[in-house]
Every structure is written in structure tokens, then in C-alpha cells.
PDB file of C-alpha atoms in Angstrom:
ATOM      1  CA  ASP A   1       0.000   0.000   0.000  1.00 90.00           C
ATOM      2  CA  ILE A   2       1.141   3.541  -0.744  1.00 95.00           C
ATOM      3  CA  GLN A   3       1.879   5.593   2.351  1.00 96.00           C
ATOM      4  CA  MET A   4       1.619   9.376   2.545  1.00 97.00           C
ATOM      5  CA  THR A   5       3.922  11.081   5.050  1.00 98.00           C
ATOM      6  CA  GLN A   6       2.605  14.568   5.773  1.00 98.00           C
ATOM      7  CA  SER A   7       4.551  17.337   7.504  1.00 97.00           C
ATOM      8  CA  PRO A   8       4.508  19.278   9.669  1.00 98.00           C
ATOM      9  CA  ALA A   9       1.870  17.905  12.028  1.00 98.00           C
ATOM     10  CA  SER A  10       1.101  21.444  13.117  1.00 98.00           C
ATOM     11  CA  LEU A  11       2.205  24.966  12.443  1.00 97.00           C
ATOM     12  CA  SER A  12       1.452  28.474  13.582  1.00 97.00           C
ATOM     13  CA  ALA A  13       1.590  31.489  11.304  1.00 97.00           C
ATOM     14  CA  SER A  14       0.473  35.097  11.192  1.00 97.00           C
ATOM     15  CA  LEU A  15      -2.083  36.788   8.977  1.00 97.00           C
ATOM     16  CA  GLY A  16      -0.610  37.656   5.596  1.00 97.00           C
ATOM     17  CA  GLU A  17       2.202  35.094   5.804  1.00 98.00           C
ATOM     18  CA  THR A  18       2.833  32.215   3.394  1.00 98.00           C
ATOM     19  CA  VAL A  19       2.936  28.605   4.607  1.00 98.00           C
ATOM     20  CA  THR A  20       3.833  25.328   2.937  1.00 98.00           C
ATOM     21  CA  ILE A  21       2.594  21.855   3.839  1.00 98.00           C
ATOM     22  CA  GLU A  22       4.199  18.767   2.342  1.00 98.00           C
ATOM     23  CA  CYS A  23       3.326  15.167   1.615  1.00 98.00           C
ATOM     24  CA  LEU A  24       5.824  12.513   0.631  1.00 98.00           C
ATOM     25  CA  ALA A  25       4.510   9.484  -1.217  1.00 97.00           C
ATOM     26  CA  SER A  26       6.134   6.100  -0.582  1.00 97.00           C
ATOM     27  CA  GLU A  27       6.198   5.495  -4.344  1.00 96.00           C
ATOM     28  CA  ASP A  28       5.315   7.244  -7.579  1.00 96.00           C
ATOM     29  CA  ILE A  29       1.650   8.346  -7.586  1.00 96.00           C
ATOM     30  CA  TYR A  30       1.806  10.076 -10.973  1.00 96.00           C
ATOM     31  CA  SER A  31       0.390  13.391  -9.719  1.00 97.00           C
ATOM     32  CA  ASN A  32      -2.758  11.642  -8.428  1.00 97.00           C
ATOM     33  CA  LEU A  33      -2.910  13.823  -5.364  1.00 98.00           C
ATOM     34  CA  ALA A  34      -5.462  16.103  -3.749  1.00 98.00           C
ATOM     35  CA  TRP A  35      -5.512  18.504  -0.827  1.00 98.00           C
ATOM     36  CA  TYR A  36      -8.466  19.020   1.514  1.00 98.00           C
ATOM     37  CA  GLN A  37      -9.274  21.575   4.194  1.00 98.00           C
ATOM     38  CA  GLN A  38     -11.269  20.584   7.254  1.00 98.00           C
ATOM     39  CA  LYS A  39     -12.531  23.016   9.856  1.00 98.00           C
ATOM     40  CA  PRO A  40     -13.596  21.811  13.325  1.00 95.00           C
ATOM     41  CA  GLY A  41     -16.930  20.025  13.262  1.00 95.00           C
ATOM     42  CA  LYS A  42     -17.178  20.274   9.483  1.00 97.00           C
ATOM     43  CA  SER A  43     -16.691  17.955   6.539  1.00 98.00           C
ATOM     44  CA  PRO A  44     -13.516  18.172   4.458  1.00 98.00           C
ATOM     45  CA  GLN A  45     -13.492  20.409   1.382  1.00 98.00           C
ATOM     46  CA  LEU A  46     -11.512  19.726  -1.793  1.00 98.00           C
ATOM     47  CA  LEU A  47      -8.954  22.442  -2.541  1.00 98.00           C
ATOM     48  CA  ILE A  48      -6.545  21.008  -5.104  1.00 98.00           C
ATOM     49  CA  TYR A  49      -6.652  17.940  -7.351  1.00 98.00           C
ATOM     50  CA  ASP A  50      -4.185  16.390  -9.798  1.00 97.00           C
ATOM     51  CA  ALA A  51      -1.454  17.909  -7.612  1.00 98.00           C
ATOM     52  CA  SER A  52      -1.870  21.469  -8.877  1.00 98.00           C
ATOM     53  CA  SER A  53      -5.373  22.074 -10.262  1.00 98.00           C
ATOM     54  CA  LEU A  54      -7.524  24.454  -8.241  1.00 98.00           C
ATOM     55  CA  GLN A  55     -11.025  23.224  -7.444  1.00 98.00           C
ATOM     56  CA  ASP A  56     -13.829  25.559  -8.519  1.00 97.00           C
ATOM     57  CA  GLY A  57     -14.562  28.250  -5.950  1.00 97.00           C
ATOM     58  CA  VAL A  58     -11.274  27.877  -4.060  1.00 98.00           C
ATOM     59  CA  PRO A  59      -9.315  31.130  -3.594  1.00 97.00           C
ATOM     60  CA  SER A  60      -6.230  31.503  -5.765  1.00 98.00           C
ATOM     61  CA  ARG A  61      -4.017  31.957  -2.686  1.00 98.00           C
ATOM     62  CA  PHE A  62      -4.065  28.145  -2.487  1.00 98.00           C
ATOM     63  CA  SER A  63      -1.687  26.377  -4.853  1.00 98.00           C
ATOM     64  CA  GLY A  64      -0.200  22.926  -5.268  1.00 98.00           C
ATOM     65  CA  SER A  65       3.065  21.691  -6.707  1.00 98.00           C
ATOM     66  CA  GLU A  66       5.145  18.553  -6.972  1.00 98.00           C
ATOM     67  CA  SER A  67       8.728  17.427  -7.201  1.00 97.00           C
ATOM     68  CA  GLY A  68       9.163  13.716  -7.722  1.00 95.00           C
ATOM     69  CA  THR A  69       7.202  12.014  -4.969  1.00 97.00           C
ATOM     70  CA  GLN A  70       7.076  15.165  -2.832  1.00 98.00           C
ATOM     71  CA  TYR A  71       3.885  17.200  -3.039  1.00 98.00           C
ATOM     72  CA  SER A  72       3.313  20.640  -1.549  1.00 98.00           C
ATOM     73  CA  LEU A  73       0.392  22.866  -0.680  1.00 98.00           C
ATOM     74  CA  GLU A  74       1.183  26.566  -0.425  1.00 98.00           C
ATOM     75  CA  ILE A  75      -1.151  29.095   1.119  1.00 98.00           C
ATOM     76  CA  ASN A  76      -0.295  32.712   0.383  1.00 98.00           C
ATOM     77  CA  SER A  77      -1.485  35.796   2.230  1.00 97.00           C
ATOM     78  CA  LEU A  78      -2.976  33.813   5.126  1.00 98.00           C
ATOM     79  CA  GLN A  79      -6.473  34.826   6.152  1.00 97.00           C
ATOM     80  CA  SER A  80      -8.187  34.104   9.465  1.00 96.00           C
ATOM     81  CA  GLU A  81     -10.543  31.663   7.744  1.00 97.00           C
ATOM     82  CA  ASP A  82      -7.573  29.489   6.700  1.00 98.00           C
ATOM     83  CA  ALA A  83      -7.212  28.138  10.248  1.00 98.00           C
ATOM     84  CA  ALA A  84      -8.016  24.478   9.738  1.00 98.00           C
ATOM     85  CA  THR A  85      -6.537  21.018   9.343  1.00 98.00           C
ATOM     86  CA  TYR A  86      -5.226  20.126   5.898  1.00 98.00           C
ATOM     87  CA  PHE A  87      -4.980  16.598   4.487  1.00 98.00           C
ATOM     88  CA  CYS A  88      -3.339  15.250   1.377  1.00 98.00           C
ATOM     89  CA  GLN A  89      -4.865  12.242  -0.391  1.00 98.00           C
ATOM     90  CA  GLN A  90      -3.560   9.955  -3.118  1.00 98.00           C
ATOM     91  CA  HIS A  91      -5.309   7.457  -5.319  1.00 96.00           C
ATOM     92  CA  HIS A  92      -3.731   4.565  -7.166  1.00 92.00           C
ATOM     93  CA  ASP A  93      -5.169   1.311  -8.462  1.00 90.00           C
ATOM     94  CA  TYR A  94      -8.556   1.975  -6.847  1.00 94.00           C
ATOM     95  CA  MET A  95      -7.014   2.482  -3.434  1.00 95.00           C
ATOM     96  CA  TYR A  96      -6.996   5.768  -1.564  1.00 97.00           C
ATOM     97  CA  THR A  97      -4.883   6.954   1.337  1.00 98.00           C
ATOM     98  CA  PHE A  98      -4.686  10.188   3.268  1.00 98.00           C
ATOM     99  CA  GLY A  99      -1.852  11.941   5.023  1.00 98.00           C
ATOM    100  CA  ALA A 100      -2.131  12.297   8.804  1.00 98.00           C
ATOM    101  CA  GLY A 101      -3.031  15.969   8.568  1.00 98.00           C
ATOM    102  CA  THR A 102      -1.514  19.360   9.358  1.00 98.00           C
ATOM    103  CA  LYS A 103      -3.217  21.634  11.847  1.00 98.00           C
ATOM    104  CA  LEU A 104      -2.730  25.282  10.889  1.00 98.00           C
ATOM    105  CA  GLU A 105      -3.176  27.835  13.637  1.00 98.00           C
ATOM    106  CA  LEU A 106      -3.272  31.571  13.066  1.00 96.00           C
ATOM    107  CA  LYS A 107      -1.385  33.686  15.565  1.00 92.00           C
TER     108      LYS A 107
ATOM    109  CA  GLU B   1     -27.134  22.261  -5.146  1.00 96.00           C
ATOM    110  CA  VAL B   2     -25.387  18.982  -4.392  1.00 98.00           C
ATOM    111  CA  GLN B   3     -26.478  17.428  -1.114  1.00 98.00           C
ATOM    112  CA  LEU B   4     -25.451  14.192   0.566  1.00 98.00           C
ATOM    113  CA  VAL B   5     -27.341  13.204   3.719  1.00 98.00           C
ATOM    114  CA  GLU B   6     -26.182  10.236   5.780  1.00 98.00           C
ATOM    115  CA  THR B   7     -28.367   8.383   8.260  1.00 98.00           C
ATOM    116  CA  GLY B   8     -28.227   5.184  10.247  1.00 98.00           C
ATOM    117  CA  GLY B   9     -25.495   5.826  12.757  1.00 97.00           C
ATOM    118  CA  GLY B  10     -25.661   5.113  16.455  1.00 98.00           C
ATOM    119  CA  LEU B  11     -24.367   3.006  19.316  1.00 98.00           C
ATOM    120  CA  VAL B  12     -23.859  -0.686  18.587  1.00 98.00           C
ATOM    121  CA  GLN B  13     -22.256  -3.540  20.487  1.00 98.00           C
ATOM    122  CA  PRO B  14     -19.077  -5.217  19.236  1.00 98.00           C
ATOM    123  CA  GLY B  15     -19.824  -8.005  16.806  1.00 98.00           C
ATOM    124  CA  ARG B  16     -23.177  -6.561  15.774  1.00 98.00           C
ATOM    125  CA  SER B  17     -24.221  -4.968  12.481  1.00 98.00           C
ATOM    126  CA  LEU B  18     -25.311  -1.542  11.282  1.00 98.00           C
ATOM    127  CA  LYS B  19     -26.369  -0.173   7.903  1.00 98.00           C
ATOM    128  CA  LEU B  20     -25.688   3.392   6.842  1.00 98.00           C
ATOM    129  CA  SER B  21     -27.560   5.201   4.079  1.00 98.00           C
ATOM    130  CA  CYS B  22     -26.640   8.284   2.074  1.00 98.00           C
ATOM    131  CA  VAL B  23     -29.298  10.031  -0.001  1.00 98.00           C
ATOM    132  CA  ALA B  24     -27.951  12.210  -2.791  1.00 98.00           C
ATOM    133  CA  SER B  25     -29.532  15.119  -4.628  1.00 98.00           C
ATOM    134  CA  GLY B  26     -28.529  17.933  -6.947  1.00 98.00           C
ATOM    135  CA  PHE B  27     -26.602  15.843  -9.477  1.00 97.00           C
ATOM    136  CA  THR B  28     -27.059  12.833 -11.760  1.00 97.00           C
ATOM    137  CA  PHE B  29     -26.361  10.221  -9.104  1.00 97.00           C
ATOM    138  CA  SER B  30     -26.124   7.278 -11.509  1.00 97.00           C
ATOM    139  CA  SER B  31     -23.196   8.903 -13.346  1.00 96.00           C
ATOM    140  CA  TYR B  32     -20.780   9.142 -10.437  1.00 97.00           C
ATOM    141  CA  TRP B  33     -18.680   6.797  -8.347  1.00 97.00           C
ATOM    142  CA  MET B  34     -19.492   7.086  -4.658  1.00 98.00           C
ATOM    143  CA  TYR B  35     -17.400   6.539  -1.543  1.00 98.00           C
ATOM    144  CA  TRP B  36     -17.500   6.095   2.206  1.00 98.00           C
ATOM    145  CA  ILE B  37     -14.726   7.664   4.251  1.00 98.00           C
ATOM    146  CA  ARG B  38     -14.423   7.621   8.031  1.00 98.00           C
ATOM    147  CA  GLN B  39     -12.718   9.648  10.724  1.00 98.00           C
ATOM    148  CA  ALA B  40     -12.128   8.320  14.237  1.00 98.00           C
ATOM    149  CA  PRO B  41     -12.539  10.939  16.993  1.00 96.00           C
ATOM    150  CA  GLY B  42      -9.648  13.378  16.849  1.00 94.00           C
ATOM    151  CA  LYS B  43      -7.932  11.372  14.113  1.00 96.00           C
ATOM    152  CA  GLY B  44      -7.315  11.512  10.378  1.00 97.00           C
ATOM    153  CA  LEU B  45      -9.319  10.328   7.401  1.00 98.00           C
ATOM    154  CA  GLU B  46      -9.555   6.732   6.220  1.00 98.00           C
ATOM    155  CA  TRP B  47     -11.135   5.566   2.966  1.00 98.00           C
ATOM    156  CA  VAL B  48     -13.587   2.742   3.668  1.00 98.00           C
ATOM    157  CA  SER B  49     -15.198   1.767   0.373  1.00 98.00           C
ATOM    158  CA  SER B  50     -15.905   2.723  -3.237  1.00 98.00           C
ATOM    159  CA  ILE B  51     -18.580   1.750  -5.743  1.00 98.00           C
ATOM    160  CA  ASN B  52     -18.735   2.376  -9.464  1.00 97.00           C
ATOM    161  CA  THR B  53     -21.688   3.873 -11.312  1.00 96.00           C
ATOM    162  CA  ASP B  54     -23.752   0.701 -11.826  1.00 95.00           C
ATOM    163  CA  GLY B  55     -22.728  -0.978  -8.589  1.00 97.00           C
ATOM    164  CA  GLY B  56     -20.902  -3.767 -10.383  1.00 97.00           C
ATOM    165  CA  SER B  57     -17.485  -2.961  -8.946  1.00 97.00           C
ATOM    166  CA  THR B  58     -16.657  -2.312  -5.314  1.00 98.00           C
ATOM    167  CA  TYR B  59     -13.399  -1.740  -3.457  1.00 98.00           C
ATOM    168  CA  TYR B  60     -12.307  -1.882   0.182  1.00 98.00           C
ATOM    169  CA  PRO B  61      -9.135  -1.510   2.235  1.00 98.00           C
ATOM    170  CA  ASP B  62      -7.956  -4.570   4.151  1.00 97.00           C
ATOM    171  CA  SER B  63      -9.197  -3.061   7.429  1.00 98.00           C
ATOM    172  CA  VAL B  64     -12.858  -3.615   6.459  1.00 98.00           C
ATOM    173  CA  LYS B  65     -12.716  -6.150   3.620  1.00 98.00           C
ATOM    174  CA  GLY B  66     -15.033  -9.061   4.283  1.00 98.00           C
ATOM    175  CA  ARG B  67     -16.957  -7.156   6.964  1.00 98.00           C
ATOM    176  CA  PHE B  68     -18.308  -4.085   5.120  1.00 98.00           C
ATOM    177  CA  THR B  69     -20.362  -4.025   1.923  1.00 98.00           C
ATOM    178  CA  ILE B  70     -21.115  -0.958  -0.168  1.00 98.00           C
ATOM    179  CA  SER B  71     -24.119  -0.930  -2.502  1.00 98.00           C
ATOM    180  CA  ARG B  72     -26.245   1.588  -4.341  1.00 98.00           C
ATOM    181  CA  ASP B  73     -29.775   2.067  -5.645  1.00 98.00           C
ATOM    182  CA  ASN B  74     -29.658   4.470  -8.576  1.00 98.00           C
ATOM    183  CA  ALA B  75     -33.460   4.649  -8.705  1.00 98.00           C
ATOM    184  CA  GLU B  76     -33.469   5.957  -5.129  1.00 98.00           C
ATOM    185  CA  ASN B  77     -30.273   8.052  -5.424  1.00 98.00           C
ATOM    186  CA  THR B  78     -28.926   6.231  -2.400  1.00 98.00           C
ATOM    187  CA  VAL B  79     -25.654   4.562  -1.465  1.00 98.00           C
ATOM    188  CA  TYR B  80     -25.438   2.168   1.464  1.00 98.00           C
ATOM    189  CA  LEU B  81     -22.770   0.773   3.755  1.00 98.00           C
ATOM    190  CA  GLN B  82     -23.582  -2.513   5.462  1.00 98.00           C
ATOM    191  CA  MET B  83     -21.208  -2.981   8.383  1.00 98.00           C
ATOM    192  CA  ASN B  84     -20.977  -6.419   9.989  1.00 98.00           C
ATOM    193  CA  SER B  85     -18.827  -7.819  12.807  1.00 98.00           C
ATOM    194  CA  LEU B  86     -18.220  -4.331  14.108  1.00 98.00           C
ATOM    195  CA  ARG B  87     -15.178  -3.668  16.281  1.00 98.00           C
ATOM    196  CA  SER B  88     -14.300  -0.858  18.669  1.00 98.00           C
ATOM    197  CA  GLU B  89     -11.804   0.430  16.115  1.00 98.00           C
ATOM    198  CA  ASP B  90     -14.684   1.061  13.697  1.00 98.00           C
ATOM    199  CA  THR B  91     -15.884   3.863  15.966  1.00 98.00           C
ATOM    200  CA  ALA B  92     -15.826   6.980  13.788  1.00 98.00           C
ATOM    201  CA  THR B  93     -17.771   9.572  11.901  1.00 98.00           C
ATOM    202  CA  TYR B  94     -18.673   8.101   8.542  1.00 98.00           C
ATOM    203  CA  TYR B  95     -18.872  10.388   5.536  1.00 98.00           C
ATOM    204  CA  CYS B  96     -20.471   9.712   2.186  1.00 98.00           C
ATOM    205  CA  ALA B  97     -18.634  11.419  -0.683  1.00 98.00           C
ATOM    206  CA  LYS B  98     -19.086  11.940  -4.398  1.00 98.00           C
ATOM    207  CA  ASP B  99     -16.416  11.546  -7.061  1.00 98.00           C
ATOM    208  CA  ARG B 100     -15.321  14.771  -8.662  1.00 97.00           C
ATOM    209  CA  GLY B 101     -15.563  13.567 -12.246  1.00 90.00           C
ATOM    210  CA  TRP B 102     -17.762  11.709 -14.736  1.00 79.00           C
ATOM    211  CA  TYR B 103     -15.180   8.941 -14.394  1.00 81.00           C
ATOM    212  CA  ASN B 104     -13.221   7.543 -11.471  1.00 87.00           C
ATOM    213  CA  SER B 105     -11.209  10.694 -10.796  1.00 93.00           C
ATOM    214  CA  GLY B 106     -10.269   9.428  -7.362  1.00 95.00           C
ATOM    215  CA  TYR B 107     -11.068  12.742  -5.694  1.00 98.00           C
ATOM    216  CA  PHE B 108     -13.983  13.644  -3.440  1.00 98.00           C
ATOM    217  CA  ASP B 109     -15.620  16.964  -4.265  1.00 97.00           C
ATOM    218  CA  TYR B 110     -18.747  16.810  -2.114  1.00 98.00           C
ATOM    219  CA  TRP B 111     -19.091  15.252   1.333  1.00 98.00           C
ATOM    220  CA  GLY B 112     -22.067  14.655   3.545  1.00 98.00           C
ATOM    221  CA  GLN B 113     -22.282  16.037   7.058  1.00 98.00           C
ATOM    222  CA  GLY B 114     -21.214  12.690   8.486  1.00 98.00           C
ATOM    223  CA  VAL B 115     -22.882  10.207  10.811  1.00 98.00           C
ATOM    224  CA  MET B 116     -21.393   8.922  14.048  1.00 98.00           C
ATOM    225  CA  VAL B 117     -20.972   5.211  14.661  1.00 98.00           C
ATOM    226  CA  THR B 118     -19.939   4.127  18.155  1.00 98.00           C
ATOM    227  CA  VAL B 119     -19.019   0.507  18.775  1.00 98.00           C
ATOM    228  CA  SER B 120     -19.065  -0.229  22.481  1.00 97.00           C
ATOM    229  CA  SER B 121     -20.522  -2.656  24.970  1.00 96.00           C
TER     230      SER B 121
END
């Protein structure tokens, strides 16, 4: 099974800053990666799919990139509403796995 | 507006069964793969099952294979999760989710509000 190692587990940043969250796949996942945002008590929301494509309605301050088996989510110009937990997710051969999550706190 | 509404959760004893339902609206249900994904309290997300558009193909991780069964009724716009031989580690919020594409994109663009399943004696 493909494992997704997500880092950091948590981070704290200030309004207006830029943060990066990373996921390392245990093998090649051919850009089959998504990022989700989950706020407390709410269902996850799709932000990015195919590693770098922005889901409809998602602000352009969210962006995704890849380098080999390392995938990154960048959030620019942090807003208060970006405080949440972020998960990466891969799919391969009809199997799906998530990273452990990154809790983003705004200072 | 896409809506997914899960029902059927509750408290159940270990070894017993429970069936979850998810009623969909706002899209052509029969054209999309559907999924169940769970989240244990305070934990991360775990994919539980997938079903293709006509219900002929289903997929499970090893953690639930042989105990859980996903099915769908396209006439009723409903996807089900039959959970047998429940264990304490199955305690979680269970989400129904829709595939993003007209094919198996592998991404989940709409999620239900979730239903809590607690397995305890």
C-alpha cells in the first residue's frame, strides 16, 4: 500500500504570511494527489486535485506543486478563515490513502 | 445544489451490524462513483469503500474487507454501507462522498455532514 507522510503535524503562522505543507509518497503516484481543508466540526473540502489544479470556488491563494514524490500545498497571504486542518490524499489502483493531517493555527 | 445526507449511525455492540444510508440530490447520481470515508474521533481520514456507477465494482481496504459491503440504488439516489462484525476500532464519523468527475477521478468533491458510529458494549 502507498503511504503518505505529511509534515509538519502542526504549524502556527500570522495573517498575511505564506505557509507550505508537504506530503511525501512512498512510491510514484503520478500526480494523483489532492488537498483538503477541514474546519472543526465540518466535513472536508476539496482544494486542489491532480497535484496542482484548483477546485472551482477555491481562492487563488491556495496552490499545489510537486517534485518527484514530494507534493506541496502553499497558502499565500494567510487569512483568518484558513485556520483548519489540511490533508493530502492519493489514489492509485482503486485504493486511496490520506496523510495524517496538518493543523494550521493563526497567531 | 449537491447534497449528501447520511443516516443510520448510532451506538452498537461489538460483533453486531449496522447499515448506513446516504441520499444524494442535486446531481445525476447514476453517473458518479461514490465513496464512504471515516474519521475516528480526533484522528485523520480513512477511505472505507468505493462503488462504481452501476454498482458492479466495489473496493475496500484490508481493514474492512469481508466485513463491510457498499451498494447503491440508482433509482433511489442512495448509497449504502452494510457494516458487519463491528469492532471498537470502527468507531468513527462516517462520511459519504461523491467523485469529482464523470469517471473515477479518485477525488472527493462533495461530502455529507457525516454520521457517528460508536461501537461499544
